[in-house]
Short mmCIF file of C-alpha atoms in Angstrom, two decimals:
data_model
loop_
_atom_site.label_atom_id
_atom_site.label_comp_id
_atom_site.label_asym_id
_atom_site.label_seq_id
_atom_site.Cartn_x
_atom_site.Cartn_y
_atom_site.Cartn_z
CA UNK N 1 104.95 -8.12 -17.63
CA UNK N 2 106.86 -8.89 -14.72
CA UNK N 3 108.87 -12.08 -14.49
CA UNK N 4 107.25 -14.95 -13.17
CA UNK N 5 108.53 -16.90 -10.96
CA UNK N 6 112.26 -16.40 -12.63
CA UNK N 7 113.84 -12.85 -11.16
CA UNK N 8 112.20 -12.63 -8.20
CA UNK N 9 114.67 -14.04 -6.03
CA UNK N 10 116.46 -10.68 -6.40
CA UNK N 11 113.96 -9.10 -4.44
CA UNK N 12 114.49 -9.09 -0.62
CA UNK N 13 118.67 -10.15 -1.67
CA UNK N 14 121.30 -8.34 0.42
CA UNK N 15 123.22 -9.21 -3.47
CA UNK N 16 120.33 -7.46 -5.28
CA UNK N 17 121.57 -3.79 -4.11
CA UNK N 18 124.89 -4.41 -6.77
CA UNK N 19 122.97 -5.76 -9.51
CA UNK N 20 123.35 -2.43 -11.77
CA UNK N 21 127.06 -2.81 -11.48
CA UNK N 22 127.25 -6.40 -11.70
CA UNK N 23 125.16 -6.15 -14.92
CA UNK N 24 127.57 -3.56 -16.16
CA UNK N 25 130.59 -6.09 -14.94
CA UNK N 26 128.98 -8.81 -16.87
CA UNK N 27 128.35 -7.45 -20.13
CA UNK N 28 131.53 -8.66 -21.05
CA UNK N 29 133.52 -11.56 -21.90
CA UNK N 30 133.59 -14.57 -19.81
CA UNK N 31 136.10 -16.90 -20.87
CA UNK N 32 139.40 -18.43 -19.90
CA UNK N 33 141.46 -16.03 -22.41
CA UNK N 34 139.37 -13.25 -21.76
CA UNK N 35 137.89 -10.00 -24.09
CA UNK N 36 141.18 -8.36 -25.44
CA UNK N 37 141.18 -9.93 -28.53
CA UNK N 38 138.93 -11.81 -31.38
CA UNK N 39 141.70 -14.01 -31.79
CA UNK N 40 141.38 -17.35 -30.19
CA UNK N 41 138.46 -19.97 -29.56
CA UNK N 42 134.91 -18.97 -30.70
CA UNK N 43 132.75 -16.77 -28.55
CA UNK N 44 129.80 -17.86 -27.88
CA UNK N 45 127.03 -14.73 -26.98
CA UNK N 46 124.65 -15.68 -24.25
CA UNK N 47 121.71 -13.35 -23.75
CA UNK N 48 119.93 -13.67 -19.90
CA UNK N 49 117.82 -12.56 -17.95
CA UNK N 50 119.22 -10.56 -14.82
CA UNK N 51 120.11 -12.62 -11.96
CA UNK N 52 122.96 -12.18 -9.03
CA UNK N 53 125.42 -14.14 -10.88
CA UNK N 54 124.62 -17.51 -11.32
CA UNK N 55 124.54 -18.03 -14.91
CA UNK N 56 127.53 -16.29 -15.50
CA UNK N 57 129.21 -18.28 -13.23
CA UNK N 58 127.86 -21.36 -15.19
CA UNK N 59 129.52 -19.43 -18.56
CA UNK N 60 132.69 -19.45 -16.69
CA UNK N 61 132.27 -23.08 -15.63
CA UNK N 62 131.56 -24.14 -19.03
CA UNK N 63 134.38 -22.41 -20.98
CA UNK N 64 136.42 -23.59 -18.49
CA UNK N 65 135.54 -27.09 -19.14
CA UNK N 66 135.44 -26.79 -22.75
CA UNK N 67 139.22 -27.14 -22.72
CA UNK N 68 139.48 -24.33 -25.13
CA UNK N 69 136.70 -24.88 -27.49
CA UNK N 70 134.55 -21.45 -26.87
CA UNK N 71 134.54 -18.06 -25.06
CA UNK N 72 131.49 -16.85 -23.51
CA UNK N 73 130.14 -13.34 -23.91
CA UNK N 74 127.35 -12.86 -21.00
CA UNK N 75 124.97 -10.21 -22.32
CA UNK N 76 122.34 -9.21 -19.70
CA UNK N 77 118.65 -8.25 -20.96
CA UNK N 78 116.42 -6.09 -18.81
CA UNK N 79 115.07 -7.03 -15.53
CA UNK N 80 111.30 -6.76 -17.06
CA UNK N 81 110.37 -10.15 -19.13
CA UNK N 82 108.42 -7.66 -21.86
CA UNK N 83 111.74 -5.92 -22.38
CA UNK N 84 113.43 -8.90 -22.54
CA UNK N 85 111.27 -10.53 -25.13
CA UNK N 86 111.33 -7.15 -27.30
CA UNK N 87 114.60 -6.85 -27.27
CA UNK N 88 115.34 -10.38 -28.49
CA UNK N 89 112.61 -10.67 -30.94
CA UNK N 90 114.03 -7.03 -32.73
CA UNK N 91 117.46 -8.69 -33.05
CA UNK N 92 116.15 -12.18 -34.01
CA UNK N 93 113.62 -10.88 -36.47
CA UNK N 94 116.72 -9.31 -38.08
CA UNK N 95 118.56 -12.67 -38.07
CA UNK N 96 120.99 -11.23 -35.81
CA UNK N 97 124.00 -14.25 -35.73
CA UNK N 98 125.38 -13.16 -32.64
CA UNK N 99 122.72 -14.41 -30.20
CA UNK N 100 124.29 -17.92 -29.96
CA UNK N 101 122.27 -18.64 -26.90
CA UNK N 102 119.37 -16.85 -24.65
CA UNK N 103 117.57 -17.51 -21.25
CA UNK N 104 113.88 -17.16 -22.14
CA UNK N 105 110.85 -16.93 -20.15
CA UNK N 106 108.82 -20.07 -19.91
CA UNK N 107 105.96 -18.20 -21.59
CA UNK N 108 107.83 -17.10 -24.79
CA UNK N 109 109.38 -20.35 -26.61
CA UNK N 110 106.38 -21.67 -28.76
CA UNK N 111 106.33 -17.97 -30.10
CA UNK N 112 109.97 -17.74 -30.93
CA UNK N 113 109.94 -21.54 -32.13
CA UNK N 114 107.32 -20.93 -34.29
CA UNK N 115 108.81 -17.52 -35.74
CA UNK N 116 111.67 -19.76 -36.74
CA UNK N 117 114.05 -17.88 -34.12
CA UNK N 118 115.03 -21.22 -31.99
CA UNK N 119 117.48 -23.80 -33.13
CA UNK N 120 115.60 -27.35 -32.46
CA UNK N 121 117.24 -29.59 -30.30
CA UNK N 122 117.96 -33.23 -31.76
CA UNK N 123 116.18 -36.12 -29.81
CA UNK N 124 119.10 -37.22 -28.83
CA UNK N 125 120.31 -34.18 -27.56
CA UNK N 126 116.93 -33.42 -26.02
CA UNK N 127 117.11 -36.85 -24.27
CA UNK N 128 120.79 -35.78 -22.69
CA UNK N 129 120.00 -32.39 -21.81
CA UNK N 130 116.35 -33.62 -20.03
CA UNK N 131 117.39 -36.77 -18.19
CA UNK N 132 116.16 -36.69 -14.80
CA UNK N 133 114.21 -33.04 -15.10
CA UNK N 134 110.72 -32.86 -14.04
CA UNK N 135 107.96 -33.32 -16.77
CA UNK N 136 106.17 -29.82 -16.03
CA UNK N 137 109.19 -27.83 -16.85
CA UNK N 138 110.25 -29.84 -19.87
CA UNK N 139 106.68 -29.24 -21.72
CA UNK N 140 107.33 -25.35 -21.25
CA UNK N 141 110.21 -25.79 -23.66
CA UNK N 142 108.51 -27.96 -26.29
CA UNK N 143 106.74 -26.96 -29.37
CA UNK N 144 104.79 -29.36 -31.74
CA UNK N 145 106.59 -32.22 -29.93
CA UNK N 146 110.37 -30.84 -30.40
CA UNK N 147 112.40 -29.57 -27.54
CA UNK N 148 113.42 -26.10 -28.69
CA UNK N 149 114.33 -25.07 -25.10
CA UNK N 150 115.67 -26.86 -22.06
CA UNK N 151 114.58 -25.87 -18.65
CA UNK N 152 117.84 -23.74 -17.01
CA UNK N 153 115.75 -23.30 -13.84
CA UNK N 154 112.14 -23.67 -12.93
CA UNK N 155 109.50 -22.55 -10.33
CA UNK N 156 105.98 -23.24 -8.65
CA UNK N 157 103.76 -21.18 -6.36
CA UNK N 158 103.13 -22.20 -2.84
CA UNK N 159 100.64 -21.34 -0.43
CA UNK N 160 102.00 -19.31 2.72
CA UNK N 161 100.43 -18.96 6.27
CA UNK N 162 100.70 -17.84 9.31
CA UNK N 163 100.88 -20.58 12.05
CA UNK N 164 99.63 -19.07 14.84
CA UNK N 165 96.67 -17.51 13.19
CA UNK N 166 95.58 -20.48 11.31
CA UNK N 167 96.17 -22.39 14.24
CA UNK N 168 93.69 -19.50 16.05
CA UNK N 169 91.07 -20.32 13.73
CA UNK N 170 91.47 -23.57 13.92
CA UNK N 171 92.24 -24.62 10.20
CA UNK N 172 94.53 -26.71 8.23
CA UNK N 173 95.96 -25.53 5.34
CA UNK N 174 97.61 -28.38 4.19
CA UNK N 175 94.30 -30.36 4.15
CA UNK N 176 92.50 -31.17 1.14
CA UNK N 177 89.75 -29.80 1.95
CA UNK N 178 90.95 -26.51 2.68
CA UNK N 179 89.93 -24.54 -0.57
CA UNK N 180 90.12 -21.29 -1.66
CA UNK N 181 86.27 -20.70 -0.12
CA UNK N 182 87.49 -21.85 3.32
CA UNK N 183 90.36 -19.42 3.21
CA UNK N 184 88.54 -16.70 2.02
CA UNK N 185 85.91 -17.18 4.45
CA UNK N 186 88.62 -17.94 7.28
CA UNK N 187 90.23 -14.44 6.92
CA UNK N 188 87.67 -12.53 6.76
CA UNK N 189 86.57 -14.05 10.02
CA UNK N 190 89.68 -13.23 11.51
CA UNK N 191 89.74 -9.79 10.24
CA UNK N 192 92.98 -10.82 8.13
CA UNK N 193 94.21 -10.14 4.65
CA UNK N 194 94.82 -12.50 1.89
CA UNK N 195 97.87 -11.30 -0.33
CA UNK N 196 97.93 -12.52 -4.22
CA UNK N 197 99.42 -10.65 -7.58
CA UNK N 198 96.35 -8.23 -8.24
CA UNK N 199 98.26 -5.59 -10.21
CA UNK N 200 97.74 -5.10 -13.84
CA UNK N 201 100.87 -7.36 -14.66
CA UNK N 202 101.49 -11.17 -15.91
CA UNK N 203 101.57 -11.82 -12.22
CA UNK N 204 97.62 -11.48 -12.12
CA UNK N 205 97.66 -13.75 -15.31
CA UNK N 206 99.46 -16.31 -13.54
CA UNK N 207 96.80 -16.48 -10.52
CA UNK N 208 93.72 -16.40 -13.06
CA UNK N 209 95.36 -19.56 -14.79
CA UNK N 210 95.94 -21.32 -11.90
CA UNK N 211 92.62 -21.06 -10.65
CA UNK N 212 91.28 -22.05 -14.13
CA UNK N 213 93.49 -25.17 -14.01
CA UNK N 214 93.11 -26.41 -10.73
CA UNK N 215 88.87 -26.30 -11.34
CA UNK N 216 89.77 -28.46 -14.15
CA UNK N 217 89.47 -26.10 -17.00
CA UNK N 218 91.59 -24.22 -19.61
CA UNK N 219 92.04 -20.60 -20.83
CA UNK N 220 92.87 -21.88 -24.52
CA UNK N 221 91.82 -25.05 -26.40
CA UNK N 222 93.91 -26.26 -28.71
CA UNK N 223 96.99 -23.43 -28.53
CA UNK N 224 99.25 -25.51 -31.35
CA UNK N 225 96.01 -23.90 -33.39
CA UNK N 226 97.62 -20.60 -33.20
CA UNK N 227 95.30 -17.87 -34.19
CA UNK N 228 92.60 -20.51 -34.77
CA UNK N 229 92.81 -21.71 -31.01
CA UNK N 230 89.79 -21.51 -29.12
CA UNK N 231 89.14 -19.21 -26.18
CA UNK N 232 87.53 -21.36 -23.48
CA UNK N 233 87.24 -19.43 -20.40
CA UNK N 234 83.20 -19.90 -20.02
CA UNK N 235 82.44 -22.51 -18.45
CA UNK N 236 82.34 -24.25 -14.87
CA UNK N 237 86.18 -23.51 -14.38
CA UNK N 238 86.05 -20.23 -15.42
CA UNK N 239 83.02 -19.03 -13.98
CA UNK N 240 84.53 -20.56 -10.45
CA UNK N 241 87.62 -18.63 -11.43
CA UNK N 242 85.78 -15.63 -11.75
CA UNK N 243 83.90 -16.15 -8.21
CA UNK N 244 86.95 -16.50 -6.30
CA UNK N 245 88.91 -13.71 -7.99
CA UNK N 246 85.63 -11.26 -7.66
CA UNK N 247 84.80 -12.36 -4.37
CA UNK N 248 88.18 -11.41 -2.94
CA UNK N 249 88.49 -7.97 -5.09
CA UNK N 250 85.39 -7.20 -3.26
CA UNK N 251 86.12 -8.56 0.43
CA UNK N 252 87.68 -7.39 3.42
CA UNK N 253 90.25 -9.76 3.06
CA UNK N 254 91.77 -7.94 0.07
CA UNK N 255 94.65 -5.52 1.02
CA UNK N 256 94.35 -2.31 0.30
CA UNK N 257 96.44 -2.16 -2.44
CA UNK N 258 95.63 -5.08 -4.38
CA UNK N 259 95.08 -3.50 -7.68
CA UNK N 260 98.94 -2.69 -7.67
CA UNK N 261 100.29 -5.54 -6.06
CA UNK N 262 102.87 -7.44 -7.41
CA UNK N 263 104.96 -10.24 -5.39
CA UNK N 264 107.32 -7.68 -3.13
CA UNK N 265 103.55 -6.02 -2.19
CA UNK N 266 102.10 -9.12 -1.43
CA UNK N 267 105.06 -10.29 0.42
CA UNK N 268 104.92 -6.92 2.69
CA UNK N 269 101.05 -7.46 3.57
CA UNK N 270 101.81 -11.12 4.57
CA UNK N 271 104.76 -10.06 7.05
CA UNK N 272 102.83 -7.25 8.14
CA UNK N 273 100.11 -7.42 11.33
CA UNK N 274 97.41 -7.97 9.24
CA UNK N 275 98.92 -10.65 6.95
CA UNK N 276 97.64 -14.36 7.18
CA UNK N 277 97.66 -16.41 3.97
CA UNK N 278 99.57 -15.80 0.28
CA UNK N 279 100.52 -17.37 -2.77
CA UNK N 280 103.85 -16.69 -4.03
CA UNK N 281 107.07 -18.20 -5.18
CA UNK N 282 109.64 -19.87 -2.62
CA UNK N 283 112.00 -16.89 -3.09
CA UNK N 284 110.01 -15.29 -0.32
CA UNK N 285 111.54 -17.56 2.61
CA UNK N 286 114.81 -16.89 2.09
CA UNK N 287 114.04 -13.25 1.60
CA UNK N 288 112.33 -12.93 4.69
CA UNK N 289 115.49 -14.78 6.45
CA UNK N 290 117.38 -12.41 4.74
CA UNK N 291 115.05 -9.22 6.27
CA UNK N 292 115.87 -10.70 9.54
CA UNK N 293 119.67 -10.68 9.01
CA UNK N 294 119.70 -7.11 8.20
CA UNK N 295 117.40 -6.03 11.34
CA UNK N 296 114.31 -5.16 9.14
CA UNK N 297 112.04 -8.01 10.31
CA UNK N 298 111.70 -10.09 13.52
CA UNK N 299 112.83 -13.25 13.94
CA UNK N 300 109.44 -14.43 15.02
CA UNK N 301 107.54 -13.44 11.81
CA UNK N 302 110.10 -15.96 10.05
CA UNK N 303 109.30 -18.93 12.61
CA UNK N 304 105.46 -18.00 12.20
CA UNK N 305 105.83 -18.69 8.63
CA UNK N 306 104.13 -21.86 7.51
CA UNK N 307 103.90 -23.52 3.67
CA UNK N 308 101.28 -25.75 2.22
CA UNK N 309 100.68 -26.94 -1.38
CA UNK N 310 98.90 -24.37 -3.90
CA UNK N 311 95.12 -24.14 -2.52
CA UNK N 312 92.67 -26.84 -4.01
CA UNK N 313 89.51 -24.89 -6.05
CA UNK N 314 87.57 -27.94 -5.34
CA UNK N 315 88.27 -30.31 -2.49
CA UNK N 316 88.12 -33.15 -4.84
CA UNK N 317 90.78 -31.98 -7.49
CA UNK N 318 94.24 -31.47 -6.66
CA UNK N 319 95.20 -27.86 -7.45
CA UNK N 320 97.50 -27.17 -10.50
CA UNK N 321 100.12 -24.69 -8.95
CA UNK N 322 101.77 -21.83 -11.04
CA UNK N 323 104.75 -23.12 -13.09
CA UNK N 324 107.50 -20.59 -13.90
CA UNK N 325 111.35 -20.49 -14.38
CA UNK N 326 113.46 -19.96 -17.61
CA UNK N 327 114.63 -22.34 -20.63
CA UNK N 328 117.78 -21.71 -22.41
CA UNK N 329 117.78 -21.86 -26.24
CA UNK N 330 119.94 -21.68 -29.08
CA UNK N 331 119.25 -18.71 -31.57
CA UNK N 332 118.73 -20.45 -35.21
CA UNK N 333 120.93 -17.60 -36.68
CA UNK N 334 124.10 -18.74 -34.61
CA UNK N 335 127.31 -19.19 -36.46
CA UNK N 336 128.44 -21.72 -33.67
CA UNK N 337 125.19 -23.75 -33.02
CA UNK N 338 127.20 -27.06 -32.21
CA UNK N 339 129.23 -25.44 -29.99
CA UNK N 340 125.97 -23.73 -28.37
CA UNK N 341 124.36 -27.02 -27.85
CA UNK N 342 127.62 -27.70 -25.84
CA UNK N 343 127.25 -24.79 -23.71
CA UNK N 344 123.81 -25.37 -23.03
CA UNK N 345 124.63 -29.12 -22.02
CA UNK N 346 127.07 -28.03 -19.55
CA UNK N 347 125.02 -24.87 -18.28
CA UNK N 348 121.93 -26.78 -17.45
CA UNK N 349 123.51 -29.87 -16.11
CA UNK N 350 121.68 -30.83 -12.73
CA UNK N 351 124.78 -29.87 -10.91
CA UNK N 352 124.70 -26.48 -11.89
CA UNK N 353 120.84 -26.37 -11.57
CA UNK N 354 121.20 -27.42 -7.71
CA UNK N 355 123.95 -24.98 -7.26
CA UNK N 356 122.19 -22.09 -8.84
CA UNK N 357 119.00 -22.89 -6.67
CA UNK N 358 121.62 -22.60 -3.38
CA UNK N 359 123.14 -19.24 -4.64
CA UNK N 360 120.28 -17.81 -6.41
CA UNK N 361 117.07 -19.32 -4.97
CA UNK N 362 115.64 -20.36 -8.01
CA UNK N 363 114.46 -23.96 -7.96
CA UNK N 364 115.79 -26.67 -10.46
CA UNK N 365 114.05 -28.17 -12.54
CA UNK N 366 115.98 -31.60 -11.79
CA UNK N 367 114.03 -34.30 -9.29
CA UNK N 368 117.61 -35.42 -7.72
CA UNK N 369 118.38 -31.97 -6.64
CA UNK N 370 115.62 -31.62 -3.85
CA UNK N 371 117.71 -34.81 -2.53
CA UNK N 372 120.86 -32.96 -1.88
CA UNK N 373 121.31 -32.24 1.45
CA UNK N 374 122.35 -29.30 0.96
CA UNK N 375 119.07 -28.39 -0.55
CA UNK N 376 117.29 -29.99 2.24
CA UNK N 377 118.99 -28.00 4.68
CA UNK N 378 118.34 -24.66 2.97
CA UNK N 379 114.89 -25.48 1.84
CA UNK N 380 112.88 -27.23 4.62
CA UNK N 381 109.76 -27.86 1.96
CA UNK N 382 112.03 -29.14 -0.71
CA UNK N 383 109.67 -31.76 -1.19
CA UNK N 384 106.63 -29.64 -1.42
CA UNK N 385 108.71 -27.52 -4.13
CA UNK N 386 109.60 -30.70 -6.06
CA UNK N 387 105.64 -32.15 -5.89
CA UNK N 388 104.22 -28.69 -7.13
CA UNK N 389 106.87 -28.11 -9.84
CA UNK N 390 106.19 -31.63 -11.03
CA UNK N 391 102.54 -31.25 -10.77
CA UNK N 392 102.40 -27.47 -12.24
CA UNK N 393 99.92 -26.02 -14.26
CA UNK N 394 101.74 -23.94 -17.26
CA UNK N 395 100.39 -21.37 -18.91
CA UNK N 396 98.83 -21.31 -22.22
CA UNK N 397 101.81 -22.75 -24.67
CA UNK N 398 101.02 -20.84 -27.83
CA UNK N 399 102.80 -18.29 -30.25
CA UNK N 400 100.14 -15.87 -29.46
CA UNK N 401 100.95 -15.73 -25.82
CA UNK N 402 100.98 -12.00 -25.60
CA UNK N 403 98.09 -11.53 -26.89
CA UNK N 404 96.17 -14.45 -24.65
CA UNK N 405 97.41 -12.68 -21.73
CA UNK N 406 97.07 -9.45 -22.58
CA UNK N 407 93.41 -10.37 -23.22
CA UNK N 408 92.78 -12.09 -19.78
CA UNK N 409 94.49 -8.99 -18.02
CA UNK N 410 92.36 -6.73 -19.71
CA UNK N 411 89.11 -8.11 -18.95
CA UNK N 412 89.60 -9.12 -15.10
CA UNK N 413 91.67 -6.21 -14.14
CA UNK N 414 90.63 -4.92 -11.43
CA UNK N 415 89.77 -7.85 -9.39
CA UNK N 416 86.77 -6.53 -7.71
CA UNK N 417 85.10 -5.81 -11.00
CA UNK N 418 85.24 -9.29 -11.92
CA UNK N 419 81.74 -11.13 -12.29
CA UNK N 420 79.34 -14.01 -13.90
CA UNK N 421 79.90 -12.43 -17.39
CA UNK N 422 83.69 -12.02 -17.13
CA UNK N 423 84.78 -15.34 -18.59
CA UNK N 424 82.54 -14.94 -21.67
CA UNK N 425 83.33 -11.55 -22.23
CA UNK N 426 87.00 -12.56 -22.13
CA UNK N 427 86.65 -15.38 -24.95
CA UNK N 428 85.00 -12.62 -27.00
CA UNK N 429 87.58 -10.37 -26.48
CA UNK N 430 90.31 -12.73 -27.28
CA UNK N 431 88.68 -14.14 -30.07
CA UNK N 432 88.39 -10.71 -31.75
CA UNK N 433 92.41 -9.93 -30.29
CA UNK N 434 93.54 -13.30 -32.11
CA UNK N 435 91.75 -12.76 -35.11
CA UNK N 436 92.93 -9.37 -35.29
CA UNK N 437 89.43 -7.55 -35.12
CA UNK N 438 90.74 -5.72 -32.19
CA UNK N 439 93.88 -4.66 -31.04
CA UNK N 440 95.17 -4.66 -27.07
#
């Protein structure tokens, strides 16, 4: 699976070209005294998902601010979220004490917490860590009413549209009555495309989950029940989601590469001659501006990009924008858990989250970040990002998320194959997977 709004800012960035070299350089100690010796303050090892150096900067700043209490060794995980999970699971299952802190994709907190891999934060720590944060990101770090991972960055998808084309069509994507059905109808009438993540990967699950939540349903009932949770795709919400996915999959508004399209392929179509609508993360705006600076995209395209809240499924029900991001957790077997908590409190502060948003293009989980004049200048849609994150819809928070997502992706891909029976088929398939009767 690819990252879900966590590392997408790497794409389209000029700095991305040096990420491999950066990874080599950062897989070393970051501290006041360097890495030449094991003497001196304790060394905390923080496993991070790849970025353009923002987490390493946070680590350096926190080590400097600790007054010599600790050093920080950054270890970079693979770009792919599935591989990140596998590497951490192998180490933590072996009770690896070298993992002091880790950056986790939001969908894995419940699995790691349920397995005993994470040190829970105390109520006092939770209060300090989450003070001023938007509610939805906090939820992704919770398991059974306990905070096991604190948001280090967040994200939410928006609806993007070409202003000239919607004006010509006489529609308003910012209107509550502008729902998925109208968007598809408009794109077909105009002979244009709707860019969505349709490949067989996590982004496809993101799309389906958002449709189901926006329609008032949920993929899984009682996710805290673990393997006894009840698949709940069949019903009015799942049926409407299937209608939207299947209709687009078989529609002339579907891009030719829909079955293999991830975020970047979707962006390419949207920026092309036939692009009209797209659901995607906020990074795409900065990526488009960077492409103009590099001479690979005309400024007129950027000037023509409009934005709105993630589309509604029904006009009388607000949408649940897809929620992404990453959380910072403390390893259960760390030899320095108290120091690791200090690192987490420093690294996930509102000041550092705001700067990270400016440097990396990854939204902050803190409400106050969006009032910062620098953020408002860089993101003319800052208020929309804040609103979308605050009211965002998480994917099922379950220790068996991999099984749940795999069941959905297996039964809904490709989009053109989705029909009225698909939600019920998913429920049956997922129930068998969760009970061990079937393997993904």
